PDB file of C-alpha atoms in Angstrom:
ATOM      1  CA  UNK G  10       0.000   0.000   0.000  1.00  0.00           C
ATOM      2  CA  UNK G  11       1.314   3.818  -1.221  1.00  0.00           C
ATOM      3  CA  UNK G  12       1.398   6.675   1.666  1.00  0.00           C
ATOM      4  CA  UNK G  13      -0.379   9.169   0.954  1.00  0.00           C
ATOM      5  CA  UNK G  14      -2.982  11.390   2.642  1.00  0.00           C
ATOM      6  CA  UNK G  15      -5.913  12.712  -0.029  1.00  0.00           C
ATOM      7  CA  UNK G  16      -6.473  16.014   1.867  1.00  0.00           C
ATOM      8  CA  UNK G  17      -2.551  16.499   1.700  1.00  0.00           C
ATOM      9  CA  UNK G  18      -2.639  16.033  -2.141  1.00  0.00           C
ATOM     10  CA  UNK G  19      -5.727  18.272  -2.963  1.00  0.00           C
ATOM     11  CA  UNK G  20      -3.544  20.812  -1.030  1.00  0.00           C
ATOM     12  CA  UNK G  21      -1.019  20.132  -3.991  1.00  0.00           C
ATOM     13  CA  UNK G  22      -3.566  20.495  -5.992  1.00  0.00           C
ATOM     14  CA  UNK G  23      -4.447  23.870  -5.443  1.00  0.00           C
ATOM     15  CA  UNK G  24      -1.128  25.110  -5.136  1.00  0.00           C
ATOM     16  CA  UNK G  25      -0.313  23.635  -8.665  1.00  0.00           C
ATOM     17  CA  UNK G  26      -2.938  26.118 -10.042  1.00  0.00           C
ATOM     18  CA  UNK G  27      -0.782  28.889  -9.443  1.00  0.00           C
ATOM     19  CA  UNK G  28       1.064  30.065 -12.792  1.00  0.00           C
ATOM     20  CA  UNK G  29       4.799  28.888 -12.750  1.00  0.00           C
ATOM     21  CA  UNK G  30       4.197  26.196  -9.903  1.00  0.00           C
ATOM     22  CA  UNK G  31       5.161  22.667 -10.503  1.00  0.00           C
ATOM     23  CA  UNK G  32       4.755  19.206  -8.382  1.00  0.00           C
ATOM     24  CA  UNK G  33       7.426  20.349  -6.325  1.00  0.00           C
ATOM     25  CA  UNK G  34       7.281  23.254  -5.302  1.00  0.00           C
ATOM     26  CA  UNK G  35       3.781  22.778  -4.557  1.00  0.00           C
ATOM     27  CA  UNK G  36       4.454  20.168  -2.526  1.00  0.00           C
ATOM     28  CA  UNK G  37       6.862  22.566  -0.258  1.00  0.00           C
ATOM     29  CA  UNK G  38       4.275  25.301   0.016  1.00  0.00           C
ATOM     30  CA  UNK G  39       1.921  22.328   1.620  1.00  0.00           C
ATOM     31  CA  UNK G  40       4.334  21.062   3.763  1.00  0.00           C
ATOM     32  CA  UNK G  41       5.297  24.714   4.676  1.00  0.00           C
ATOM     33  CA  UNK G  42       1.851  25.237   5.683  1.00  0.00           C
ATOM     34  CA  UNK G  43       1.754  21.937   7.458  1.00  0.00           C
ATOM     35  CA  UNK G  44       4.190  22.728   9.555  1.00  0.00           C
ATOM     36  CA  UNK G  45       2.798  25.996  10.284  1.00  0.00           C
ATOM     37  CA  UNK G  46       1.104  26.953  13.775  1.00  0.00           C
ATOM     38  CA  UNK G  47      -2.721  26.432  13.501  1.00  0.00           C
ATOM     39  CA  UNK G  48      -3.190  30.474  13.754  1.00  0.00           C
ATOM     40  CA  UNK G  49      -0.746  30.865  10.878  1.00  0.00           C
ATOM     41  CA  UNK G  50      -2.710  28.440   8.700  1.00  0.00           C
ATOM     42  CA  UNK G  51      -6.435  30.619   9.448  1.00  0.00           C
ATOM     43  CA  UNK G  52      -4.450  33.805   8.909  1.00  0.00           C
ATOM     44  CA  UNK G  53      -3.398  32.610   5.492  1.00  0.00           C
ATOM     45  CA  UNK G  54      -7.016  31.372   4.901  1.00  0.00           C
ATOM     46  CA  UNK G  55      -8.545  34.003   6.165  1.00  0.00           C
ATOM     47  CA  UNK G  56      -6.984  36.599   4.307  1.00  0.00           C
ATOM     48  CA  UNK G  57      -7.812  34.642   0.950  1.00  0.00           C
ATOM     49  CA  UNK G  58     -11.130  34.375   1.734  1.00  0.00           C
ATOM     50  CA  UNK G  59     -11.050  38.482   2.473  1.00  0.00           C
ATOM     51  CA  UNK G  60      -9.557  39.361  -0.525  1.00  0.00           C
ATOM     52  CA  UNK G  61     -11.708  37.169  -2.317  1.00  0.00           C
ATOM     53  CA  UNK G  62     -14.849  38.774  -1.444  1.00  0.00           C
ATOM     54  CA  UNK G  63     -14.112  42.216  -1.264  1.00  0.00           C
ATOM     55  CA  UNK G  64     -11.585  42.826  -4.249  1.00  0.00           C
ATOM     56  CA  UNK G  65     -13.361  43.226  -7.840  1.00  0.00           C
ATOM     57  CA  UNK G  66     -12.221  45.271 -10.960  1.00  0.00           C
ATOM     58  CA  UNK G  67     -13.025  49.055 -11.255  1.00  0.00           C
ATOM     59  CA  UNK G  68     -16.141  49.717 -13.396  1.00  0.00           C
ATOM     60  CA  UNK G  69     -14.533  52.546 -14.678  1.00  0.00           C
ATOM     61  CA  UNK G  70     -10.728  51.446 -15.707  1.00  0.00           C
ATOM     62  CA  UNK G  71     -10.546  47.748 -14.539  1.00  0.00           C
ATOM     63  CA  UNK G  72      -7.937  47.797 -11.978  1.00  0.00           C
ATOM     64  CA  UNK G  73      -8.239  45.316  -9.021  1.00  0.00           C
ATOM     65  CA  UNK G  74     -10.334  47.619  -6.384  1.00  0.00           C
ATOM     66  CA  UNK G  75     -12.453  47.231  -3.249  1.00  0.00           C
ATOM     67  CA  UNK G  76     -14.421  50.381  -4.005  1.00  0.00           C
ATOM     68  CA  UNK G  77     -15.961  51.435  -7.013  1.00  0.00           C
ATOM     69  CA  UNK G  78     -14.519  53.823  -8.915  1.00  0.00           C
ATOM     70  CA  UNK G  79     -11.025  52.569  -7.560  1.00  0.00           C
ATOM     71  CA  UNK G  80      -8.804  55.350  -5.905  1.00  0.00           C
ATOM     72  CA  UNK G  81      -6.728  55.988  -9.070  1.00  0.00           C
ATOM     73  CA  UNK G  82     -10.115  57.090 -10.900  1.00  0.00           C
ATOM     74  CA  UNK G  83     -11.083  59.115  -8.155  1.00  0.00           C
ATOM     75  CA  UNK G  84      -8.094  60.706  -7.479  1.00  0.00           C
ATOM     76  CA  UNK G  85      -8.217  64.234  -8.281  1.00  0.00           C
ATOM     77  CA  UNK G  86      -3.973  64.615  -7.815  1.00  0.00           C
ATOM     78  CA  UNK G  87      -3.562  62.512 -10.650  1.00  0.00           C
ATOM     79  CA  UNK G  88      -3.104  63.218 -13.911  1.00  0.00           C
ATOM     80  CA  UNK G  89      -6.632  63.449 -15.844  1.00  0.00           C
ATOM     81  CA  UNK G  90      -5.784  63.971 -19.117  1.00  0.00           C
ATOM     82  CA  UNK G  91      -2.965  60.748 -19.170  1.00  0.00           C
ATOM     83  CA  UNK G  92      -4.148  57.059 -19.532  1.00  0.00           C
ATOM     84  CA  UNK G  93      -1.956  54.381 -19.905  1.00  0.00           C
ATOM     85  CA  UNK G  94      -3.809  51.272 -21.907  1.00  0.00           C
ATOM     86  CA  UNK G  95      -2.129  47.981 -20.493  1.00  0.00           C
ATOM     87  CA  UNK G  96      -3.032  44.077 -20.660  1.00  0.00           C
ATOM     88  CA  UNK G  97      -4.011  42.974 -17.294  1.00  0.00           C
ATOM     89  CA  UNK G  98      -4.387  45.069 -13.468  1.00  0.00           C
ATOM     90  CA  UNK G  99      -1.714  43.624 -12.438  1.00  0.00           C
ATOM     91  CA  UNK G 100       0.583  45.546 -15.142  1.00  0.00           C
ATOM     92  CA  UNK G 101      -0.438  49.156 -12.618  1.00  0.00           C
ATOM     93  CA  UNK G 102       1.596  47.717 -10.106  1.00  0.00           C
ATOM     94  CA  UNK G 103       5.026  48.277 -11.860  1.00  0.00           C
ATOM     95  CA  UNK G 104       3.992  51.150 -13.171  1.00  0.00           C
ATOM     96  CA  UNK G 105       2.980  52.612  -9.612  1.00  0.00           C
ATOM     97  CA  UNK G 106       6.400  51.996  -8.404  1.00  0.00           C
ATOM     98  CA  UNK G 107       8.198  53.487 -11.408  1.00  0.00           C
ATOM     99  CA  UNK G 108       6.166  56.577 -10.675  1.00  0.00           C
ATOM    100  CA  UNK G 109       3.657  56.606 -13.345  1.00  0.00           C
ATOM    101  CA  UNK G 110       0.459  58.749 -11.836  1.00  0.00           C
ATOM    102  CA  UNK G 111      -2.055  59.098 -14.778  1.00  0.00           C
ATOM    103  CA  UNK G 112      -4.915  57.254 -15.376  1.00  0.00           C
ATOM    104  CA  UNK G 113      -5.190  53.593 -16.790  1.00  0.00           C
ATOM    105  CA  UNK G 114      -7.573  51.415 -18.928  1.00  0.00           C
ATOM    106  CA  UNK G 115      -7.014  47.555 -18.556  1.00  0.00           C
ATOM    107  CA  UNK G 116      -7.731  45.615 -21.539  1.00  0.00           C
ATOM    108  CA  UNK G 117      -8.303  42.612 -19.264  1.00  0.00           C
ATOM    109  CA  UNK G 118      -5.731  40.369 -22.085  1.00  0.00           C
ATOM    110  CA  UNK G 119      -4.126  40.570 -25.410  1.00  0.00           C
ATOM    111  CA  UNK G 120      -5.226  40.086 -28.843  1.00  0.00           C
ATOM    112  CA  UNK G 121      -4.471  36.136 -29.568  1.00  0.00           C
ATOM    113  CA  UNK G 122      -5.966  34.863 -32.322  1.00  0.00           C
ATOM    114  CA  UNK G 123      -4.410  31.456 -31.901  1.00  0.00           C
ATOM    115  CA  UNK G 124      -5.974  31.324 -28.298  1.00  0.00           C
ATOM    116  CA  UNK G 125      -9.097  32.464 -29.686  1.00  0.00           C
ATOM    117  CA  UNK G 126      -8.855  36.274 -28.186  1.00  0.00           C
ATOM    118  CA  UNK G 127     -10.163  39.063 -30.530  1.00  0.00           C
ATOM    119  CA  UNK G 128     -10.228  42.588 -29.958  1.00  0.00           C
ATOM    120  CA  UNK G 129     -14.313  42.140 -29.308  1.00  0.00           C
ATOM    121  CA  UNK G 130     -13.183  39.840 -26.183  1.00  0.00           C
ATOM    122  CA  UNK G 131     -11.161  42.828 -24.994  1.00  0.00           C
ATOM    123  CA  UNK G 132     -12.390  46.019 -23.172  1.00  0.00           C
ATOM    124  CA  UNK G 133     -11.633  48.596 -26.308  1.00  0.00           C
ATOM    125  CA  UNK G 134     -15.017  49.419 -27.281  1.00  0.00           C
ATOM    126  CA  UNK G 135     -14.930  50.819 -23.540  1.00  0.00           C
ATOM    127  CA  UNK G 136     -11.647  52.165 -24.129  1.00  0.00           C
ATOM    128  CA  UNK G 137     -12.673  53.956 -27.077  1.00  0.00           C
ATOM    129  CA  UNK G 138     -15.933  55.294 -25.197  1.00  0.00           C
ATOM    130  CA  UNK G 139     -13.879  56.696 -22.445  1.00  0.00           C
ATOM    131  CA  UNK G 140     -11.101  58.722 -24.863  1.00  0.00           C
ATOM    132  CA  UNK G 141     -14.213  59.918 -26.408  1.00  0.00           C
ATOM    133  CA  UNK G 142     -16.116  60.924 -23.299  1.00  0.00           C
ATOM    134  CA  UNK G 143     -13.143  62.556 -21.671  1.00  0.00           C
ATOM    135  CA  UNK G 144     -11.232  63.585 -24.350  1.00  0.00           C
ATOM    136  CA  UNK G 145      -7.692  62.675 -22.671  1.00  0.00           C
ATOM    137  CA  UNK G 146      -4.577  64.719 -24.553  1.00  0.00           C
ATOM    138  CA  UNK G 147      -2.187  61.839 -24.444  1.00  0.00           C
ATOM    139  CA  UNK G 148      -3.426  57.500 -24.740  1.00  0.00           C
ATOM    140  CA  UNK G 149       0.200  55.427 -23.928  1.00  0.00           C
ATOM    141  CA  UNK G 150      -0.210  51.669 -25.449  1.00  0.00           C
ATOM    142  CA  UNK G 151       1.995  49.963 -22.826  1.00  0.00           C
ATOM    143  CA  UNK G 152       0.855  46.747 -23.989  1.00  0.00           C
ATOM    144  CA  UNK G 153       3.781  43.960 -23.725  1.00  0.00           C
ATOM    145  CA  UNK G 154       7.023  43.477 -26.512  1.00  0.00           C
ATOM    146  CA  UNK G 155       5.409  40.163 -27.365  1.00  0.00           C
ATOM    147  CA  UNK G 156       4.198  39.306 -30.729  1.00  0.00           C
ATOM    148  CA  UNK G 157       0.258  39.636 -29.083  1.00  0.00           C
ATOM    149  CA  UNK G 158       1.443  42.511 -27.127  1.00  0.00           C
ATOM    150  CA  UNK G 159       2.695  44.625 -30.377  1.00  0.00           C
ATOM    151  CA  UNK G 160      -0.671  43.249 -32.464  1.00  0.00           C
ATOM    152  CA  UNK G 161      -3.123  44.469 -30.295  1.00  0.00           C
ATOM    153  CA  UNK G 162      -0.623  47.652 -29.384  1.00  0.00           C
ATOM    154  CA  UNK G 163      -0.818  48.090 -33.869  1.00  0.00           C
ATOM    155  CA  UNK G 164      -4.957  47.295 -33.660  1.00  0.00           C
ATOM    156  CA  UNK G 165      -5.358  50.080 -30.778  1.00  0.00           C
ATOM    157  CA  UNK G 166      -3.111  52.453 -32.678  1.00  0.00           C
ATOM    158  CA  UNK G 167      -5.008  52.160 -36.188  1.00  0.00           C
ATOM    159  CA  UNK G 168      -8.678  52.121 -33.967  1.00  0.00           C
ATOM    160  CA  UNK G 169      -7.767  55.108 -32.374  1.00  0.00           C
ATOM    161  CA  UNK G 170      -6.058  57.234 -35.091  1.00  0.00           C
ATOM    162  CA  UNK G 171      -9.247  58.928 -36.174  1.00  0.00           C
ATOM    163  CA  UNK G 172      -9.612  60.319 -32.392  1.00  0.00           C
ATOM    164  CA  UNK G 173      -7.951  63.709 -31.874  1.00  0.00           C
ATOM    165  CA  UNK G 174      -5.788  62.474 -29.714  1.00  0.00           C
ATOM    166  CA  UNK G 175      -2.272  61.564 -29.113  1.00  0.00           C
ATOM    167  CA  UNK G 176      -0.944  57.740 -29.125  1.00  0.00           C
ATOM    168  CA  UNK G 177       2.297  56.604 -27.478  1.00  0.00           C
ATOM    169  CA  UNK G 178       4.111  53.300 -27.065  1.00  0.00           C
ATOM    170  CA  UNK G 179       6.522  52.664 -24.462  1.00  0.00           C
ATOM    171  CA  UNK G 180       9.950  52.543 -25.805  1.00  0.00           C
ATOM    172  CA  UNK G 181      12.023  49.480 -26.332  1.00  0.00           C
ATOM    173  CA  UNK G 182      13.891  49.262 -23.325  1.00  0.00           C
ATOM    174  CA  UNK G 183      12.040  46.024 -22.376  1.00  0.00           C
ATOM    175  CA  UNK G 184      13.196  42.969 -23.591  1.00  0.00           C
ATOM    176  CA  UNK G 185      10.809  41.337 -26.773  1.00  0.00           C
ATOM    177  CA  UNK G 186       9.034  38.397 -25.454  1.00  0.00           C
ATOM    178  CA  UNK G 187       8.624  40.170 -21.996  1.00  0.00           C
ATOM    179  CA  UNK G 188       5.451  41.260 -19.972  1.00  0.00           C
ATOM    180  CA  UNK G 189       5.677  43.970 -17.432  1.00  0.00           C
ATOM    181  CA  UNK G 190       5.178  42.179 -14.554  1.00  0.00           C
ATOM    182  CA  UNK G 191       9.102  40.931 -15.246  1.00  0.00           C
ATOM    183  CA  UNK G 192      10.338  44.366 -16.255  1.00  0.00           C
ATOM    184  CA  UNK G 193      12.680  46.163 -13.223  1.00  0.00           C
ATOM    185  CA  UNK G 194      11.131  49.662 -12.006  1.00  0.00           C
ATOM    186  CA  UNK G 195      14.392  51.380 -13.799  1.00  0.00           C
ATOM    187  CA  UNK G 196      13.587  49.613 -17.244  1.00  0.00           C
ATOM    188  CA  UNK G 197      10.118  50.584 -17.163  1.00  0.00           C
ATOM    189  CA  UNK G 198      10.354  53.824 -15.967  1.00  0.00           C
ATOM    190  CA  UNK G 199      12.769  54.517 -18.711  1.00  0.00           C
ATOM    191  CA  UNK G 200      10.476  53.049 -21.248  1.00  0.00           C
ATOM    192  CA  UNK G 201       7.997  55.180 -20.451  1.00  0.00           C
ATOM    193  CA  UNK G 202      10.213  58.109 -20.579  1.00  0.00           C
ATOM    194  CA  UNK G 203      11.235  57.443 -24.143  1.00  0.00           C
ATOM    195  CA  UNK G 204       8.128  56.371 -25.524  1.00  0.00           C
ATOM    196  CA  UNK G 205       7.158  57.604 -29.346  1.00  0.00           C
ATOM    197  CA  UNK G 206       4.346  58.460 -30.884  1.00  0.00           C
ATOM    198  CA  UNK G 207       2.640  56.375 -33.535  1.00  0.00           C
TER     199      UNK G 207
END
């Protein structure tokens, strides 16, 4: 008869959903947590739980948010007539500690034809709304250097060429094939300081 302990593996299990974690170092995480004080182990669950329920994306721009608008559509110190179009929420993140503070618009993805993503599955008809509705002076496509990334980035750029405003895309300091979310603050921030217009 094999060892093994069903609740222990559907604790694998749920690791293993995680992007980027394999057999093993899911099974470390569980055993982590096994070995973990009892009040540890609610405190981790807990606060899952919490930021399950209360976090939800921003009606208005799509970053993650526990209020709607979120606080970088409602903040009046930031720069109103700046927003930065990018692939997922979690992209703000790095651009919040490279000291971007304009607005954003979260496309919630990419356009992928070959995973069946089209620019309809996208939030750019909402995009396009908001330009229009509050007539920002400057759109930056900070979309990733991937082949998807620089499609949709080419898609957005032709879409919103008839809008009198003007399009940017972050400069090519970040490596092609990269998201963001692996970009250092210094790369980024110097991406976004040399970005060109289209």
């Amino acid at each position: 008869m094999i060892y093994k302990l069903d609740s222990f593996q559907d604790l694998i299990e749920a690791f293993k959903m995680f992007p980027g974690i394999g057999t093993k170092t899911a099974e470390r995480m569980a055993l982590f947590l096994m070995k973990s004080p009892p009040d540890r182990t609610r405190l981790f669950s807990k606060s899952v739980q919490n930021a399950r329920g209360k976090i939800h994306f921003c009606s208005v721009c799509y970053l993650f948010t526990e209020e709607d608008p979120c606080q970088v559509c409602q903040d009046s110190q930031r720069d109103q007539g700046l927003i930065c179009v990018i692939e997922e929420a979690k992209d703000a993140f790095v651009l919040e500690r490279c000291g971007f503070r304009g607005l954003y618009h979260v496309l919630m993805g990419k356009i992928s034809p070959l995973d069946g993503v089209g620019p309809e599955d996208l939030k750019v008809a909402h995009l396009v709304e908001r330009i229009k509705k509050i007539r920002p002076r400057e759109v930056i496509l900070a979309t990733g250097m991937d082949v998807e990334g620089e499609a949709t980035a080419l898609y957005l750029s032709k879409l919103l060429g008839e809008e009198e405003v003007k399009l940017t895309r972050i400069a090519y300091g970040i490596p092609v094939g990269m998201g963001l979310d692996y970009a250092d603050e210094l790369t980024l921030a110097k991406a976004l300081e040399a970005r060109r217009s289209l």
